[in-house]
PDB file of C-alpha atoms in Angstrom:
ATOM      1  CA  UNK A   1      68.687 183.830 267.053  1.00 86.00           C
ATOM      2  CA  UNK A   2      69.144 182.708 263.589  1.00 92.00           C
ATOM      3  CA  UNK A   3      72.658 180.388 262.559  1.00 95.00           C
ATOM      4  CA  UNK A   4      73.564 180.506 258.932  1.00 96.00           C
ATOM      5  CA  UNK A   5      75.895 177.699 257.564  1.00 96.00           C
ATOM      6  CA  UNK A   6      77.396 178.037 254.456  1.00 96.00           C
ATOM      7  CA  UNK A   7      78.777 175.277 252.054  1.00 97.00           C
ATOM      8  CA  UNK A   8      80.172 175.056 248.600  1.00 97.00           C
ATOM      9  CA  UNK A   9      83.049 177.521 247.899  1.00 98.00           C
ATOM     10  CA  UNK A  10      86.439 176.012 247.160  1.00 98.00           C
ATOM     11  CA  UNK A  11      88.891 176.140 244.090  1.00 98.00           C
ATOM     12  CA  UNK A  12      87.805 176.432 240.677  1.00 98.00           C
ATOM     13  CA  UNK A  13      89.373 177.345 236.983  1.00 98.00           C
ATOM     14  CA  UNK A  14      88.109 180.351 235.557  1.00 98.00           C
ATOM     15  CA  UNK A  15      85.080 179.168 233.221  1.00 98.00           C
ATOM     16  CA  UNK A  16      83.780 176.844 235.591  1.00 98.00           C
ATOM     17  CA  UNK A  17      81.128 177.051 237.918  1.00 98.00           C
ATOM     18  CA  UNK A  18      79.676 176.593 242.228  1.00 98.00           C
ATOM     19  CA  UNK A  19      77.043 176.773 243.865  1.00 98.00           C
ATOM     20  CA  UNK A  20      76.946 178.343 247.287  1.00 98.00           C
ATOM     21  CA  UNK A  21      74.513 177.208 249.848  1.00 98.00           C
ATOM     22  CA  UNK A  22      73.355 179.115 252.994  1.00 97.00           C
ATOM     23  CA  UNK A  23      70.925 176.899 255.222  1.00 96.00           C
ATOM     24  CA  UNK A  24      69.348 178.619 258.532  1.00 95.00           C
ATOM     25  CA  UNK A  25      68.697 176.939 262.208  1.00 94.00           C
ATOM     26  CA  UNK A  26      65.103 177.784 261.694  1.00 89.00           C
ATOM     27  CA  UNK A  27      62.165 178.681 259.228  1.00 87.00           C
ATOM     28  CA  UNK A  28      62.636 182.732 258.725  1.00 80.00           C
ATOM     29  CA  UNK A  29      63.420 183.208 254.403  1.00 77.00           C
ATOM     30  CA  UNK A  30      59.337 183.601 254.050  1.00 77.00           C
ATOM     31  CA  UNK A  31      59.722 186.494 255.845  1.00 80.00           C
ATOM     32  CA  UNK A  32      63.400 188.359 254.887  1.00 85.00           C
ATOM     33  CA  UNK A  33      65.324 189.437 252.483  1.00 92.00           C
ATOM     34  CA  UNK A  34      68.220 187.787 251.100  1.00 93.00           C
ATOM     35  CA  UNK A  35      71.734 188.823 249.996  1.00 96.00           C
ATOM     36  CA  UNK A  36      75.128 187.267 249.247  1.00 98.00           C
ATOM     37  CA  UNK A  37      78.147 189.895 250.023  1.00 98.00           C
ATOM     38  CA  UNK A  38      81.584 188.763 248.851  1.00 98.00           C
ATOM     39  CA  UNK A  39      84.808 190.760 250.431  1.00 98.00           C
ATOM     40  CA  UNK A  40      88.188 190.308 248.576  1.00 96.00           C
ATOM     41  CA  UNK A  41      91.538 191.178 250.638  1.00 90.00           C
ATOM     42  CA  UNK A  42      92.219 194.813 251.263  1.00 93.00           C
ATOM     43  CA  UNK A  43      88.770 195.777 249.949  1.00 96.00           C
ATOM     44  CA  UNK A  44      85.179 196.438 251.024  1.00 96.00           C
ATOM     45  CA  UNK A  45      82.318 194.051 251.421  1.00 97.00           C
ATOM     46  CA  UNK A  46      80.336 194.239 248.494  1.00 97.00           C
ATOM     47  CA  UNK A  47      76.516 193.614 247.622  1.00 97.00           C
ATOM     48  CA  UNK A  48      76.453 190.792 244.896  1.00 98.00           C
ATOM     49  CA  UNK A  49      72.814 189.934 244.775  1.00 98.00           C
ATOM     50  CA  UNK A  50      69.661 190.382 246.589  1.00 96.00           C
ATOM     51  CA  UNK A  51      66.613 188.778 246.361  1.00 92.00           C
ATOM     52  CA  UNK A  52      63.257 190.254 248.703  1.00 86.00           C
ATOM     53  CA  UNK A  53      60.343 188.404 250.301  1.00 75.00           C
ATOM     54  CA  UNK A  54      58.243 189.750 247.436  1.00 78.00           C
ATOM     55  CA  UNK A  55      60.450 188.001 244.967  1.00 80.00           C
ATOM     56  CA  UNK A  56      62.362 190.786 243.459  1.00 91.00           C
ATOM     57  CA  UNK A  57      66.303 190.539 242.431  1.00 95.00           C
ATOM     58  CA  UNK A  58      69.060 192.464 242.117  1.00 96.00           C
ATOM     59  CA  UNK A  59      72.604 192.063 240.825  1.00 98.00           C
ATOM     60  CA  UNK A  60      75.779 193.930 240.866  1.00 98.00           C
ATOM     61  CA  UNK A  61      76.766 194.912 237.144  1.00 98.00           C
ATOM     62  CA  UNK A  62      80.132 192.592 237.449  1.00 97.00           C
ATOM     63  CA  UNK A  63      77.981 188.984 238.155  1.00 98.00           C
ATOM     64  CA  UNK A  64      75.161 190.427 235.877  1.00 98.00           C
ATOM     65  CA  UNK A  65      73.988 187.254 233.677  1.00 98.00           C
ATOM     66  CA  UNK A  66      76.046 184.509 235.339  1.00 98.00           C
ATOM     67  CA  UNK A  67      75.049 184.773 238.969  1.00 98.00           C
ATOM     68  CA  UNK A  68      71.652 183.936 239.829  1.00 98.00           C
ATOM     69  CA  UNK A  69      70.227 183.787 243.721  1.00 96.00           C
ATOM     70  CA  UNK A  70      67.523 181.557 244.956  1.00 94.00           C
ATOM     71  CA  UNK A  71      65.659 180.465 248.129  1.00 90.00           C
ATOM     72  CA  UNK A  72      64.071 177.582 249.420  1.00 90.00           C
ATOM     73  CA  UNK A  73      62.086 178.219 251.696  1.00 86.00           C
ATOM     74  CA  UNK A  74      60.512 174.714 252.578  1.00 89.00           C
ATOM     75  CA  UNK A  75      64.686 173.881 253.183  1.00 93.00           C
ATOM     76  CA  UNK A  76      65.135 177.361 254.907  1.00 93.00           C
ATOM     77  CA  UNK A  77      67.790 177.308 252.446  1.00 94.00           C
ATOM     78  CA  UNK A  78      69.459 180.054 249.946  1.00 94.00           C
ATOM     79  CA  UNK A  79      71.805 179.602 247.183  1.00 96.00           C
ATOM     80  CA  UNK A  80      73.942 181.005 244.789  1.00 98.00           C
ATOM     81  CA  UNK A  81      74.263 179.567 241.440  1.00 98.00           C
ATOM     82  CA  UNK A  82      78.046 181.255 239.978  1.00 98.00           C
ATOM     83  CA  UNK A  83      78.345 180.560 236.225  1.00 98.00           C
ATOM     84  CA  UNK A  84      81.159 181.500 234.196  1.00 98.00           C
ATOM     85  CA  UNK A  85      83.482 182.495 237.293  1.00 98.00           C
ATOM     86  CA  UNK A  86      86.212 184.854 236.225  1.00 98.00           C
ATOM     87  CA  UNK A  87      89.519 185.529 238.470  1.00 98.00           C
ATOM     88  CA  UNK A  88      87.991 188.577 239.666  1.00 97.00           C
ATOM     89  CA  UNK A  89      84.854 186.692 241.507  1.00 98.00           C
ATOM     90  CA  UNK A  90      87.936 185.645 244.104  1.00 98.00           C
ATOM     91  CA  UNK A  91      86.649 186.231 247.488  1.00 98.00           C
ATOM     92  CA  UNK A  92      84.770 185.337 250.583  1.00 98.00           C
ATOM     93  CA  UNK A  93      81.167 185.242 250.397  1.00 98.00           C
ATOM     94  CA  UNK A  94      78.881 185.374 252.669  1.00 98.00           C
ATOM     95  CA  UNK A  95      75.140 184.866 253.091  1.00 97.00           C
ATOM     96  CA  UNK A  96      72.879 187.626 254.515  1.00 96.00           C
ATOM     97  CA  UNK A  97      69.067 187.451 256.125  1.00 94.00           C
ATOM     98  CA  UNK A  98      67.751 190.782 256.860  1.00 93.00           C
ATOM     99  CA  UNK A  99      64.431 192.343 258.151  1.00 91.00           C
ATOM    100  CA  UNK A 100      63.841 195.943 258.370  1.00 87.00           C
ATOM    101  CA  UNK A 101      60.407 196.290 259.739  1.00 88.00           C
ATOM    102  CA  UNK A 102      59.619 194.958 263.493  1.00 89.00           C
ATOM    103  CA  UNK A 103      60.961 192.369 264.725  1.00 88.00           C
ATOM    104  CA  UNK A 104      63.846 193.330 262.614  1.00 92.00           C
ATOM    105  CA  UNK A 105      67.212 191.039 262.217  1.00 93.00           C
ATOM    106  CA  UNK A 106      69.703 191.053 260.722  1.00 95.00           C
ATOM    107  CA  UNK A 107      72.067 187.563 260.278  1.00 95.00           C
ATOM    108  CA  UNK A 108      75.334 186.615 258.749  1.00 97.00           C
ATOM    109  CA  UNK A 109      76.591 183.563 257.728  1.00 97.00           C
ATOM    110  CA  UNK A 110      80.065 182.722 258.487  1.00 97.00           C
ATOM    111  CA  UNK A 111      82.002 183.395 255.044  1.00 97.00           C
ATOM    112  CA  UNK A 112      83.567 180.865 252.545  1.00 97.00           C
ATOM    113  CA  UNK A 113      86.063 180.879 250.229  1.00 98.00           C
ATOM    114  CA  UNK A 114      85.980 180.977 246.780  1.00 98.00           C
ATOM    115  CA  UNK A 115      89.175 180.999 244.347  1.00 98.00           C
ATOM    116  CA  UNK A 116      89.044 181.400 240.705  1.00 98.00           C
ATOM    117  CA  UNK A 117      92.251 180.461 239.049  1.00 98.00           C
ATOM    118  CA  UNK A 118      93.006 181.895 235.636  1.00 94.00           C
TER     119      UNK A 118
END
């Protein structure tokens, strides 16, 4: 088994910025893909970026150009750089390592908080 700890979310004005940090018990980002999911109150987890073995991104439309994911894998660490936050950005995030092909996995990290005040 894999333990994700994440680190950074808190309070922050709208404008500002955080970095989110997701570091694993063990050396396993080589091989997975990565994601950060963020769930607001009363609505569904969402996808807010993704970033593949291979290298390849993704972002969801609303973080497009101020949200930018990176890994580490020497620190088995992943981050998420949030510029620009807006009100909206207001949830829990959480970290995501996930293999499809065998041995397959798939690990969460245990959520935190970030609050965007207008």
């Amino acid at each position: 088994q894999v333990q994700l700890v994440e680190s950074g979310g808190g309070l922050v004005q709208a404008g500002g910025s955080l970095r989110l940090s997701c570091a694993a018990s063990r050396s396993i980002f080589s091989s997975s893909a990565m994601g950060w999911y963020r769930q607001a109150p009363g609505k569904q987890r969402e996808l807010v970026a993704t970033n593949t073995s291979g290298g390849s991104t993704n972002y969801a439309d609303s973080v497009k150009g101020r949200f930018t994911i990176a890994g580490d894998n020497a620190k088995n660490t992943m981050y998420l750089q949030m510029n620009n936050l807006k009100p909206e950005d207001t949830a829990v995030y959480y970290c995501n390592i996930k293999r499809t092909r065998f041995p397959s996995y798939d690990y969460w990290g245990q959520g935190t908080q970030v609050t965007v005040s207008s």
